[in-house]
XYZ file of C-alpha atoms in Angstrom:
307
model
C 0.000 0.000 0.000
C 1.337 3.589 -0.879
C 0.829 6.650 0.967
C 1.514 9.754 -0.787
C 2.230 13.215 1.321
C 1.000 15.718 -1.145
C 2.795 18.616 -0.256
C 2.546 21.004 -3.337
C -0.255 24.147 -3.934
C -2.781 22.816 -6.068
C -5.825 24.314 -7.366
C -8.755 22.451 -7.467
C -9.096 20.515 -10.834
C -4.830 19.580 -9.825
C -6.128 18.285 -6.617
C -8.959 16.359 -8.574
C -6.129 15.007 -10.782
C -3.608 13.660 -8.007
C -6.715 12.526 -6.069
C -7.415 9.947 -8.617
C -3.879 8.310 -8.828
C -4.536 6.140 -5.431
C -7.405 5.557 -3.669
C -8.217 8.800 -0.873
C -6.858 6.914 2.373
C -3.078 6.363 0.231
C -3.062 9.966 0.192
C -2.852 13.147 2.278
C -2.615 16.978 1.132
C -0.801 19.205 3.131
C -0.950 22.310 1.151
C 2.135 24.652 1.418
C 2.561 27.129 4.332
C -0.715 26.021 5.080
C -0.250 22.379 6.757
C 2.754 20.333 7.818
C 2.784 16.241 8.118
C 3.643 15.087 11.169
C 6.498 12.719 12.325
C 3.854 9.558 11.891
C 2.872 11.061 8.403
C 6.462 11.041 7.173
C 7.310 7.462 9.109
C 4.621 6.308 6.992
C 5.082 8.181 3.528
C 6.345 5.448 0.764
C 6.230 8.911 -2.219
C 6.653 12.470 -1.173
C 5.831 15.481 -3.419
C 7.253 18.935 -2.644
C 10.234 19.850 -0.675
C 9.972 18.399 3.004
C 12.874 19.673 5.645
C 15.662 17.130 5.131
C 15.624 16.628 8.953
C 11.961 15.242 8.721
C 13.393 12.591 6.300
C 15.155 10.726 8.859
C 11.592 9.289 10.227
C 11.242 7.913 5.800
C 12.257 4.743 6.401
C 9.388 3.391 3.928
C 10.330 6.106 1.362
C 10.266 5.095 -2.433
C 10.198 8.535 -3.963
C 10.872 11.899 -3.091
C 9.479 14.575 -5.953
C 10.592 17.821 -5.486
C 8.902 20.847 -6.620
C 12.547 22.812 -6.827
C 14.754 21.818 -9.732
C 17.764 22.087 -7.844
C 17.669 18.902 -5.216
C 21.197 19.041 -3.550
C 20.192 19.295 -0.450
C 18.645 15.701 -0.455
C 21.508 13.994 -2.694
C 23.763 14.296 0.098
C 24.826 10.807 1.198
C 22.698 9.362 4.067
C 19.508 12.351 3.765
C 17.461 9.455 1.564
C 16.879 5.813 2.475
C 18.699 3.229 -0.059
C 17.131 2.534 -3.149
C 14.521 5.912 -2.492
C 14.623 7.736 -6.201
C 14.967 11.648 -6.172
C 13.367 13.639 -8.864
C 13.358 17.428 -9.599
C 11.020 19.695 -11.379
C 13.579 20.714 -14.002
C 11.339 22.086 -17.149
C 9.152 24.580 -14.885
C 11.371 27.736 -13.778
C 13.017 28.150 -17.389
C 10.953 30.605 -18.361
C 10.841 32.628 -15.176
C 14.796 32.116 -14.177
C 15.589 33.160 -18.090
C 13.315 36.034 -17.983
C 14.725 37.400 -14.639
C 18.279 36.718 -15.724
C 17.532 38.358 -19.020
C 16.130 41.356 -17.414
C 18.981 41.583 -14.828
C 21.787 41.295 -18.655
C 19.448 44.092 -20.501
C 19.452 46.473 -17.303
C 23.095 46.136 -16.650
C 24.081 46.251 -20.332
C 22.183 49.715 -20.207
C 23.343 50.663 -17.042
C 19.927 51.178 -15.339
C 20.878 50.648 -12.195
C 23.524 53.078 -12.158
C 20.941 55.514 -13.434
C 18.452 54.707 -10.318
C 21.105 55.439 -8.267
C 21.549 59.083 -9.995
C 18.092 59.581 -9.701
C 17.582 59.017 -6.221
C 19.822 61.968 -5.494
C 18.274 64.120 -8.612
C 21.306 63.456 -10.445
C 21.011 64.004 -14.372
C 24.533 62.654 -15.587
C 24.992 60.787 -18.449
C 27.138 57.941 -17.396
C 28.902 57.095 -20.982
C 28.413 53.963 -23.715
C 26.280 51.501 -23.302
C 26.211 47.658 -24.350
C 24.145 46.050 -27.041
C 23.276 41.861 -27.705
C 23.412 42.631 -31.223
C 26.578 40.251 -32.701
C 27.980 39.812 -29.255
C 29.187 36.178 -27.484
C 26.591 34.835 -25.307
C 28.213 31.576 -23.445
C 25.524 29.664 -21.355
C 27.412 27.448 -18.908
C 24.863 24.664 -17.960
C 22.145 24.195 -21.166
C 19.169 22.494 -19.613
C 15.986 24.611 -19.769
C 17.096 27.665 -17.873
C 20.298 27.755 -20.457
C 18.550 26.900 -23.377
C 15.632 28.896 -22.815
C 18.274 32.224 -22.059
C 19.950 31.399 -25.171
C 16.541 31.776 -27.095
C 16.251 35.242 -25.442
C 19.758 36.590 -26.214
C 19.520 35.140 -29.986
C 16.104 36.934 -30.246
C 18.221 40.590 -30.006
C 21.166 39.433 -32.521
C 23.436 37.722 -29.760
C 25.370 34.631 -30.873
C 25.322 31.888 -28.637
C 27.515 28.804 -27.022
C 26.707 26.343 -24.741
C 28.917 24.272 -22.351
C 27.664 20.847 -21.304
C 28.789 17.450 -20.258
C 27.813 15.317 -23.120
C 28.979 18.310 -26.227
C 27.320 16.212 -29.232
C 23.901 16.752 -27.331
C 22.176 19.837 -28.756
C 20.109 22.563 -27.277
C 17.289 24.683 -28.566
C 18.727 28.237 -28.881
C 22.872 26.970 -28.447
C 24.204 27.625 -31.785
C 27.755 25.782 -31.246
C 27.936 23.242 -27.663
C 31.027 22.553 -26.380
C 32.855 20.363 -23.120
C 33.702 21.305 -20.112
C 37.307 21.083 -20.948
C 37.199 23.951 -23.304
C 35.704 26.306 -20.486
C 38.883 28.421 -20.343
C 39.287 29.370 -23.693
C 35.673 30.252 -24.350
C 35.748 32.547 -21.087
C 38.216 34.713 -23.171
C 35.890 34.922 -25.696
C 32.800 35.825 -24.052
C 30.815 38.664 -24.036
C 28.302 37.820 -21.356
C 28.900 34.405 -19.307
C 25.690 32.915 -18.030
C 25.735 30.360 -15.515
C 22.718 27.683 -15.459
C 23.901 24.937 -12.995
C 22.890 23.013 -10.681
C 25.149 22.408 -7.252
C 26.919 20.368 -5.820
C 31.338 18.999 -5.903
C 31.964 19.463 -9.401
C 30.263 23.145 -9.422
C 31.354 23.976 -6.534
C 33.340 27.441 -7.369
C 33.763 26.780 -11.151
C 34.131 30.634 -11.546
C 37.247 31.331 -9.029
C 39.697 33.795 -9.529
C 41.810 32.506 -12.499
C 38.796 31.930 -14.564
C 37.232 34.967 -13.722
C 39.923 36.708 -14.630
C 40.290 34.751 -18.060
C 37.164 36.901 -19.055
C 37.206 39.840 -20.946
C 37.885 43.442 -19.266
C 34.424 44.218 -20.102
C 32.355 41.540 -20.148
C 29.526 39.971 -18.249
C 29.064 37.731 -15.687
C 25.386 36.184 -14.803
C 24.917 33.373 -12.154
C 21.704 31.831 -11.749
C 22.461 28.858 -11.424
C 23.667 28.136 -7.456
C 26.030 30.654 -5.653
C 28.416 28.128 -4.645
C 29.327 28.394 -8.007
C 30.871 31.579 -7.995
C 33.856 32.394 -5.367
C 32.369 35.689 -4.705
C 34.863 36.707 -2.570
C 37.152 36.779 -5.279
C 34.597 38.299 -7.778
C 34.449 41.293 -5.338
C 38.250 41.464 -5.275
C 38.382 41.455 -8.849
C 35.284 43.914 -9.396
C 37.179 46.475 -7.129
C 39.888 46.402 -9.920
C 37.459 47.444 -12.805
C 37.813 44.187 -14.068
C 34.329 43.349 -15.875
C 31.539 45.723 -17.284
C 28.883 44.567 -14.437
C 27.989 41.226 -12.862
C 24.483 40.184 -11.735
C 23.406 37.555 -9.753
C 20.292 35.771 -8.061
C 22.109 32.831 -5.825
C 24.784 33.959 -3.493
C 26.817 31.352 -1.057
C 25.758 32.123 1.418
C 22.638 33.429 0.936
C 21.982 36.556 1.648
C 25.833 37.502 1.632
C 26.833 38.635 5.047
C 26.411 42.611 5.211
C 29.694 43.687 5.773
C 30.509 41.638 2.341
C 31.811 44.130 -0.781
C 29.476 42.784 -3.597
C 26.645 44.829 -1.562
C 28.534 47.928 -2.616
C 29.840 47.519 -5.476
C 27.998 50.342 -8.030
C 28.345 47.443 -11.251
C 27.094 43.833 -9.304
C 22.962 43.705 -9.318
C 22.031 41.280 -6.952
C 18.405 39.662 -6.045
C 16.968 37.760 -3.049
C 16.931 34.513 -5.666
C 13.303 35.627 -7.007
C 14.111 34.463 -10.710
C 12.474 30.704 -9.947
C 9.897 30.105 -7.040
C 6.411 31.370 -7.806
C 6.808 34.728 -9.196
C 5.035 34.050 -12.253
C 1.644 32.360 -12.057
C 2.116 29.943 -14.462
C 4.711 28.243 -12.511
C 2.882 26.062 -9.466
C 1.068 25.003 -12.585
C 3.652 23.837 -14.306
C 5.263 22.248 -11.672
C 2.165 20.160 -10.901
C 1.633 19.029 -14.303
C 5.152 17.699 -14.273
C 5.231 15.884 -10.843
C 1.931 14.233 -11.871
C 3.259 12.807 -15.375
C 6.274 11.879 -13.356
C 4.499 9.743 -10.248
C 1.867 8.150 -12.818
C 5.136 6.837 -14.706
C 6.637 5.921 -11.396
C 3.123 3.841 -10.146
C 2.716 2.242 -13.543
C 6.109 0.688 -13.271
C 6.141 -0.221 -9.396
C 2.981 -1.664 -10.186
């Protein structure tokens, strides 16, 4: 017998939907913000849906499946967090269009220098602060070419950008990448790069990609974008090398740690824009939507073959 803890915000006709994949006593909702399992819920949850603390999952001894509604999941990868055997999937396919948007906003308004401009105006300053950036024929390198990468590199092409993509397996394509490329070229490509977007997920081998020598590889005035996971940036260094002139602007939605402690440079620094990671969660409506329609494909696959 399953029994599903249905942690994710549903409207009704979702509900309806994962109501029908068990009967009603294999399944409680527990609608987020709004209700919490308790420890006997989770001791006797065999699939989970949405992203429980990871200290609750010590009690999941019966766990099969853990669906989050993030598409990052490295907090519950981590050896020992999941019971053997217990499969972990992610929501990957539902922020791309909000994380892309954000991060394309965040490129546009930098290239532009908006926020510098803010800042004048707050103090009824009327300056004009000196060239400005343009996509049109520049080098748009997407590090990480899932669906936040891909879908990016759709926006940037759509003003006259071209684009490269950087990816484990090189001789898989993505929508919007016009040349893909391995990990192992990284270096060289940094030198050519006009803006620098980073779309990856976390964990060892991410883990401050972008330290000092590579940010440094990158051109005097280029860009760099993270919205990936801020442990992928050394932003210590960044700061250092920011207080230098080195690099036109950065901007970034993930920080390690998050926020960045207040006495910490990037703060200050009049070319990094920096957001409370907004680009993903539910800022646009669509996206609880989407997120449900993938979970539920995914745990009617997963039933059908545990069946």
């Amino acid at each position: 017998m399953e029994m599903i803890l249905n942690m994710l915000t549903l409207d009704e006709a979702e509900r309806e939907a994962f109501s029908r994949l068990v009967s009603p006593e294999e399944q409680r909702f527990f609608p987020e913000g709004k209700a919490s399992p308790d420890k006997e819920d989770y001791e006797r949850a065999t699939i989970i849906l949405g992203n429980p603390p990871t200290a609750a999952l010590k009690d999941c001894r019966r766990l099969k499946l853990l669906h989050a509604r993030s598409a990052g999941v490295d907090q519950y990868s981590a050896p020992g967090v999941l019971p053997d055997g217990a499969v972990l999937l992610s929501a990957s396919g539902a922020y791309g269009h909000s994380v892309s948007e954000h991060m394309f906003a965040m490129l546009l308004g930098c290239m532009k220098r908006l926020p510098s401009y803010r800042d004048q105006q707050r103090t009824g300053c009327w300056n004009d602060l000196g060239p400005a950036k343009t996509l049109k024929d520049a080098l748009v390198l997407c590090v990480g070419t899932g669906d936040l990468g891909s879908s990016f590199a759709k926006q940037c092409k759509a003003l006259g950008a071209r684009t490269a993509g950087v990816r484990r397996d090189a001789g898989k394509p993505a929508e919007g990448i016009d040349e893909m490329f391995s990990f192992d070229q990284l270096d060289n490509l940094l030198s050519r790069a006009d803006v620098v977007a980073l779309m990856l997920p976390g964990g060892a081998a991410t883990n401050k990609l972008m330290g000092r020598e590579r940010i440094m590889k990158m051109k005097n005035d280029a860009i760099l974008l993270n919205g990936g996971r801020g442990s992928i940036i050394d932003n210590d260094a960044l700061a250092e090398i920011m207080d230098t002139g080195h690099l036109w602007g950065t901007c970034l939605d993930v920080t390690a740690p998050e926020p960045l402690p207040p006495e910490h440079p990037l703060w200050k620094q009049p070319r990094a824009v920096i957001t409370p990671h907004v680009a993903g969660a539910y800022h646009l409506e669509e996206t609880p939507h989407l997120i449900a329609e993938i979970v539920l494909r995914h745990v009617r696959d997963f039933l059908r073959k545990t069946e």
